[in-house]
């Protein structure tokens, strides 16, 4: 009888632990239909071929990162062509519909832009709009994917992510928040993201001077600043805010993620580019995910291994997202400047 009681107590403890901690199943594996949590939002574990939206692999549905079971995040988008789902254009053409394109990320258009666009079943033409309510149609065919990545800023024509390390970066310096947070002309050090990392993040996030909804419905402004972090702060700003103000917000937001990366074991051995790539990763996925993915490699001081692993930490149908590829390229770019972290205790 005592052994049965202990067995029952053990099972009960596992059930309580699994329900209390969302990441419990990340260690022991999730089954089909279980909830999963990604940078795109909450999804459901299952086969990629059955997913209408974005599929994300690597640990989200099991500690082994088995690509037969991935996290499916289905974000519904409503556009002039009809109702669809946010999908990755890099996965290729989906039969029976086409991608629609927009620069906006409001509640009717939750797709984040770039490689993640709205796919509408039954639509015959790809639509490029400056506003989700527009009905102008381009001459693109359903099977032709865009050669340029649309950005959130209508006036910008840049289509590449500037991750090279120039000796002087042509980005105007913002009004500084503090001496340690203005990095537009910095090669890094002092545990602060370098200029190339800032330029990459600004390109990835895109600039919006007014409050808008991000892909999961959170009020956002500037270069991906989360208004919910300080309720009422965004509404109190005079809008539209300037790019300089937006960069100041970004640099302030990045402080916690710079500390997060420095808290990793052996962080003092990272060079400035490796550090900046990890700060970008943490800004996008959170500190928990950064530690979860890279702690083992950091313990081994396998810094180049981190750069190689970056593209595989967020995939759609097995293909790396453009964000992870950009971070990996920055991470792999040679740099003598150390990051300036003092290492974890």
Coordinates of C-alpha atoms in Angstrom, one line a residue:
X1 CA 0.0 0.0 0.0
X2 CA 2.8 2.4 0.8
X3 CA 4.5 1.8 -2.6
X4 CA 1.1 2.6 -4.3
X5 CA 0.9 5.8 -2.3
X6 CA 4.4 6.9 -3.3
X7 CA 3.7 6.1 -6.9
X8 CA 0.5 8.2 -6.8
X9 CA 2.3 11.1 -5.2
X10 CA 5.0 10.9 -7.8
X11 CA 2.5 11.0 -10.7
X12 CA 0.6 13.8 -9.0
X13 CA 3.8 15.8 -8.7
X14 CA 4.5 15.4 -12.4
X15 CA 1.0 16.5 -13.4
X16 CA 1.2 19.6 -11.2
X17 CA 4.7 20.4 -12.5
X18 CA 3.6 20.1 -16.1
X19 CA 0.6 22.4 -15.6
X20 CA 2.5 24.9 -13.5
X21 CA 5.5 25.4 -15.9
X22 CA 4.8 26.0 -19.6
X23 CA 8.4 24.9 -20.5
X24 CA 8.2 21.6 -18.5
X25 CA 7.3 19.7 -21.7
X26 CA 10.2 21.3 -23.5
X27 CA 12.4 18.9 -21.5
X28 CA 10.3 15.8 -21.7
X29 CA 8.8 16.4 -25.1
X30 CA 5.3 17.4 -26.3
X31 CA 2.8 15.4 -28.2
X32 CA 0.5 16.4 -31.1
X33 CA -2.0 18.9 -30.0
X34 CA 0.0 20.2 -27.0
X35 CA 0.5 24.0 -26.6
X36 CA 3.8 25.5 -27.5
X37 CA 5.3 29.0 -27.1
X38 CA 7.4 30.8 -29.7
X39 CA 8.4 34.3 -30.6
X40 CA 5.4 34.4 -33.0
X41 CA 3.0 33.6 -30.2
X42 CA 1.3 30.5 -28.8
X43 CA 0.8 27.6 -31.1
X44 CA 0.0 23.9 -31.2
X45 CA 2.4 21.0 -31.8
X46 CA 1.8 18.9 -34.9
X47 CA 3.0 17.9 -38.3
X48 CA 4.2 20.8 -40.5
X49 CA 2.1 19.6 -43.5
X50 CA -1.0 20.1 -41.4
X51 CA -0.2 23.6 -40.4
X52 CA -2.0 26.5 -42.0
X53 CA 0.4 29.1 -40.6
X54 CA 4.0 29.4 -39.4
X55 CA 5.8 26.2 -38.3
X56 CA 8.7 26.6 -35.9
X57 CA 11.0 23.7 -34.9
X58 CA 13.9 23.2 -32.6
X59 CA 12.9 22.4 -29.0
X60 CA 9.4 24.0 -29.1
X61 CA 7.8 20.6 -29.3
X62 CA 10.4 18.4 -27.6
X63 CA 13.9 18.6 -26.3
X64 CA 15.3 16.8 -29.3
X65 CA 14.0 19.4 -31.8
X66 CA 12.4 16.6 -33.9
X67 CA 11.2 18.3 -37.1
X68 CA 8.4 15.7 -37.5
X69 CA 6.6 17.6 -34.7
X70 CA 6.8 21.4 -34.9
X71 CA 5.0 24.3 -33.3
X72 CA 2.3 25.6 -35.6
X73 CA 1.3 29.2 -35.0
X74 CA -1.8 30.2 -37.0
X75 CA -2.2 34.0 -37.2
X76 CA -5.3 35.0 -39.1
X77 CA -5.0 37.9 -41.5
X78 CA -7.8 39.8 -43.2
X79 CA -6.9 41.6 -46.5
X80 CA -8.9 42.8 -49.5
X81 CA -8.3 39.4 -51.2
X82 CA -10.0 37.7 -48.2
X83 CA -9.1 35.9 -45.0
X84 CA -5.8 34.1 -44.8
X85 CA -3.0 33.0 -42.6
X86 CA 0.5 34.4 -42.0
X87 CA 3.1 32.2 -43.6
X88 CA 6.8 32.2 -44.6
X89 CA 7.3 33.1 -48.3
X90 CA 10.7 31.3 -48.2
X91 CA 8.8 28.0 -47.9
X92 CA 7.8 28.3 -51.5
X93 CA 4.5 28.4 -53.2
X94 CA 1.4 27.0 -51.6
X95 CA -1.1 25.6 -54.1
X96 CA -4.6 27.0 -54.2
X97 CA -3.8 30.6 -53.2
X98 CA -1.2 33.4 -53.2
X99 CA 0.7 35.7 -50.9
X100 CA -0.5 39.3 -50.3
X101 CA 1.9 42.0 -49.2
X102 CA 1.6 45.0 -46.8
X103 CA 3.8 47.3 -44.8
X104 CA 1.3 47.5 -42.0
X105 CA 1.0 45.5 -38.8
X106 CA -2.3 46.6 -37.3
X107 CA -5.0 44.3 -35.8
X108 CA -6.3 43.4 -39.3
X109 CA -2.8 42.6 -40.5
X110 CA -0.9 40.6 -37.8
X111 CA 1.8 39.4 -40.2
X112 CA 5.2 40.9 -39.3
X113 CA 6.2 41.6 -42.9
X114 CA 9.6 40.6 -44.4
X115 CA 9.4 36.9 -45.0
X116 CA 6.2 36.5 -43.0
X117 CA 3.2 37.5 -45.2
X118 CA -0.5 36.8 -45.6
X119 CA -1.4 33.8 -47.7
X120 CA -5.0 33.8 -48.9
X121 CA -6.5 30.6 -50.3
X122 CA -8.3 30.9 -53.6
X123 CA -6.7 34.3 -54.5
X124 CA -5.2 34.5 -58.0
X125 CA -2.9 37.4 -57.7
X126 CA -0.3 38.7 -55.2
X127 CA -1.3 42.1 -53.9
X128 CA 1.2 44.8 -52.8
X129 CA -0.4 47.5 -50.6
X130 CA 0.6 50.5 -48.6
X131 CA -2.4 49.9 -46.5
X132 CA -4.4 46.8 -45.8
X133 CA -7.6 48.5 -47.0
X134 CA -6.1 49.2 -50.4
X135 CA -7.2 47.2 -53.4
X136 CA -4.4 47.9 -55.9
X137 CA -3.0 44.8 -57.6
X138 CA 0.4 44.1 -59.0
X139 CA 1.3 41.9 -62.0
X140 CA 2.9 39.2 -59.8
X141 CA 1.7 35.6 -60.5
X142 CA 0.9 33.3 -57.6
X143 CA 4.0 31.2 -58.1
X144 CA 6.4 34.2 -58.2
X145 CA 7.9 35.1 -54.9
X146 CA 9.3 38.6 -54.2
X147 CA 12.9 39.3 -54.8
X148 CA 12.9 42.2 -52.4
X149 CA 11.8 42.1 -48.8
X150 CA 9.2 44.7 -48.0
X151 CA 10.0 46.9 -45.0
X152 CA 7.7 48.6 -42.5
X153 CA 9.0 52.1 -43.5
X154 CA 7.3 53.2 -46.8
X155 CA 10.1 55.6 -47.7
X156 CA 12.9 53.1 -47.2
X157 CA 14.3 51.4 -50.3
X158 CA 16.9 49.3 -48.5
X159 CA 16.5 45.5 -49.0
X160 CA 19.6 44.2 -47.4
X161 CA 20.5 43.8 -43.8
X162 CA 23.7 45.8 -43.1
X163 CA 25.7 43.5 -40.9
X164 CA 29.2 44.3 -42.1
X165 CA 31.6 46.2 -39.8
X166 CA 32.4 49.6 -41.4
X167 CA 35.1 51.7 -39.8
X168 CA 32.6 54.5 -39.5
X169 CA 28.8 53.8 -39.7
X170 CA 26.7 56.3 -41.6
X171 CA 23.9 56.4 -39.0
X172 CA 23.2 59.7 -37.3
X173 CA 23.8 59.5 -33.6
X174 CA 20.7 59.8 -31.5
X175 CA 20.2 62.1 -28.6
X176 CA 21.9 59.9 -26.0
X177 CA 19.9 58.3 -23.1
X178 CA 23.2 57.8 -21.2
X179 CA 26.8 57.6 -22.1
X180 CA 26.6 53.8 -22.2
X181 CA 23.6 53.4 -24.5
X182 CA 24.5 55.4 -27.6
X183 CA 26.2 52.9 -30.0
X184 CA 25.6 54.3 -33.5
X185 CA 29.4 54.8 -34.0
X186 CA 30.6 52.1 -31.7
X187 CA 32.5 48.9 -32.4
X188 CA 31.2 47.5 -29.1
X189 CA 32.9 46.6 -25.9
X190 CA 31.8 47.6 -22.4
X191 CA 29.0 44.9 -22.7
X192 CA 27.0 47.1 -25.2
X193 CA 25.7 46.0 -28.6
X194 CA 27.8 47.4 -31.4
X195 CA 26.9 49.6 -34.4
X196 CA 26.5 46.7 -36.8
X197 CA 24.1 45.0 -34.3
X198 CA 22.0 48.1 -33.9
X199 CA 21.8 48.6 -37.7
X200 CA 20.8 45.0 -38.2
X201 CA 18.1 45.2 -35.5
X202 CA 16.7 48.5 -36.9
X203 CA 16.4 46.8 -40.3
X204 CA 14.8 43.7 -38.9
X205 CA 12.3 45.5 -36.7
X206 CA 11.5 48.4 -39.1
X207 CA 10.5 51.9 -38.0
X208 CA 7.0 53.0 -37.1
X209 CA 6.5 56.5 -35.6
X210 CA 3.0 55.7 -34.4
X211 CA 1.6 53.0 -32.1
X212 CA 0.7 49.8 -34.0
X213 CA -0.2 46.2 -33.2
X214 CA 2.6 43.7 -33.6
X215 CA 2.0 40.1 -34.9
X216 CA 0.5 39.0 -31.6
X217 CA -1.6 42.1 -30.9
X218 CA 0.8 44.0 -28.6
X219 CA 1.0 47.8 -28.8
X220 CA 4.4 48.7 -30.3
X221 CA 6.2 51.8 -31.5
X222 CA 9.5 52.8 -33.0
X223 CA 11.9 49.9 -33.6
X224 CA 9.9 47.1 -31.9
X225 CA 9.4 48.9 -28.5
X226 CA 6.8 47.0 -26.4
X227 CA 4.4 49.6 -25.0
X228 CA 3.1 47.1 -22.5
X229 CA 6.4 47.2 -20.6
X230 CA 5.4 50.6 -19.2
X231 CA 1.6 51.0 -19.6
X232 CA 0.7 54.5 -20.7
X233 CA 4.3 55.5 -21.7
X234 CA 3.7 55.3 -25.4
X235 CA 0.4 57.2 -25.3
X236 CA 2.2 60.0 -23.4
X237 CA 4.7 60.4 -26.3
X238 CA 4.1 63.0 -28.9
X239 CA 3.4 61.0 -32.1
X240 CA 4.8 60.3 -34.5
X241 CA 8.1 59.9 -32.7
X242 CA 11.3 60.5 -34.6
X243 CA 13.8 57.8 -35.7
X244 CA 16.2 59.3 -33.2
X245 CA 13.7 58.9 -30.3
X246 CA 13.0 55.4 -31.5
X247 CA 16.6 54.5 -31.4
X248 CA 16.9 55.8 -27.9
X249 CA 14.0 53.6 -26.9
X250 CA 15.6 50.6 -28.6
X251 CA 18.9 51.2 -26.8
X252 CA 17.1 51.4 -23.4
X253 CA 15.2 48.2 -24.2
X254 CA 18.4 46.4 -25.1
X255 CA 20.0 47.0 -21.8
X256 CA 18.3 44.1 -20.1
X257 CA 19.2 41.7 -22.9
X258 CA 22.8 42.9 -22.9
X259 CA 22.9 41.9 -19.2
X260 CA 21.1 38.6 -20.1
X261 CA 23.9 37.6 -22.6
X262 CA 26.6 38.7 -20.1
X263 CA 25.1 36.4 -17.5
X264 CA 25.8 33.3 -19.7
X265 CA 28.8 31.2 -18.7
X266 CA 32.1 32.3 -20.2
X267 CA 30.5 35.3 -21.9
X268 CA 33.7 37.3 -21.5
X269 CA 35.1 35.2 -24.4
X270 CA 32.6 36.5 -26.9
X271 CA 33.7 39.0 -29.4
X272 CA 31.6 42.1 -30.1
X273 CA 29.9 40.6 -33.1
X274 CA 29.0 37.4 -31.4
X275 CA 27.7 39.3 -28.4
X276 CA 25.6 41.6 -30.6
X277 CA 24.1 38.7 -32.5
X278 CA 23.1 37.1 -29.2
X279 CA 21.6 40.3 -27.9
X280 CA 19.5 40.5 -31.0
X281 CA 18.4 36.9 -30.5
X282 CA 17.5 37.6 -26.8
X283 CA 15.6 40.7 -27.8
X284 CA 13.5 38.6 -30.2
X285 CA 13.0 35.4 -28.1
X286 CA 13.6 36.4 -24.5
X287 CA 16.4 35.6 -22.0
X288 CA 15.0 32.2 -21.2
X289 CA 15.2 31.0 -24.8
X290 CA 18.8 32.4 -25.1
X291 CA 20.0 30.5 -22.1
X292 CA 18.0 27.4 -23.1
X293 CA 19.6 27.2 -26.5
X294 CA 23.2 28.4 -25.9
X295 CA 24.1 27.6 -22.3
X296 CA 25.8 24.2 -23.2
X297 CA 27.8 25.8 -26.0
X298 CA 28.8 28.6 -23.8
X299 CA 29.9 26.2 -21.1
X300 CA 32.2 24.6 -23.7
X301 CA 33.4 28.0 -24.9
X302 CA 32.3 26.9 -28.4
X303 CA 31.7 30.5 -29.7
X304 CA 31.9 29.6 -33.4
X305 CA 29.4 26.8 -32.7
X306 CA 26.9 29.4 -31.5
X307 CA 27.1 31.1 -34.8
X308 CA 26.6 27.8 -36.7
X309 CA 23.6 27.0 -34.5
X310 CA 21.8 30.3 -34.8
X311 CA 20.0 29.6 -38.1
X312 CA 18.5 26.4 -36.7
X313 CA 17.0 27.9 -33.6
X314 CA 14.0 29.2 -35.5
X315 CA 12.9 27.5 -38.7
X316 CA 9.8 27.4 -40.8
X317 CA 9.3 23.9 -42.4
X318 CA 13.0 23.2 -41.8
X319 CA 14.3 26.5 -43.4
X320 CA 16.0 29.2 -41.3
X321 CA 14.2 32.5 -41.0
X322 CA 15.9 35.6 -42.5
X323 CA 16.2 37.0 -39.0
X324 CA 18.3 34.0 -37.8
X325 CA 20.4 34.0 -41.0
X326 CA 21.2 37.7 -40.5
X327 CA 22.2 37.1 -36.8
X328 CA 24.3 34.2 -37.9
X329 CA 26.1 36.3 -40.5
X330 CA 26.9 39.0 -38.0
X331 CA 28.0 36.4 -35.4
X332 CA 30.4 34.8 -38.0
X333 CA 31.9 38.1 -39.1
X334 CA 35.5 38.3 -37.7
X335 CA 36.0 41.0 -35.0
X336 CA 39.0 41.6 -32.7
X337 CA 37.0 43.7 -30.3
X338 CA 35.8 41.7 -27.2
X339 CA 32.3 42.2 -25.9
X340 CA 33.3 43.6 -22.6
X341 CA 31.3 41.2 -20.4
X342 CA 32.9 40.3 -17.1
X343 CA 31.5 36.8 -17.1
X344 CA 28.8 35.2 -15.0
X345 CA 29.4 34.5 -11.3

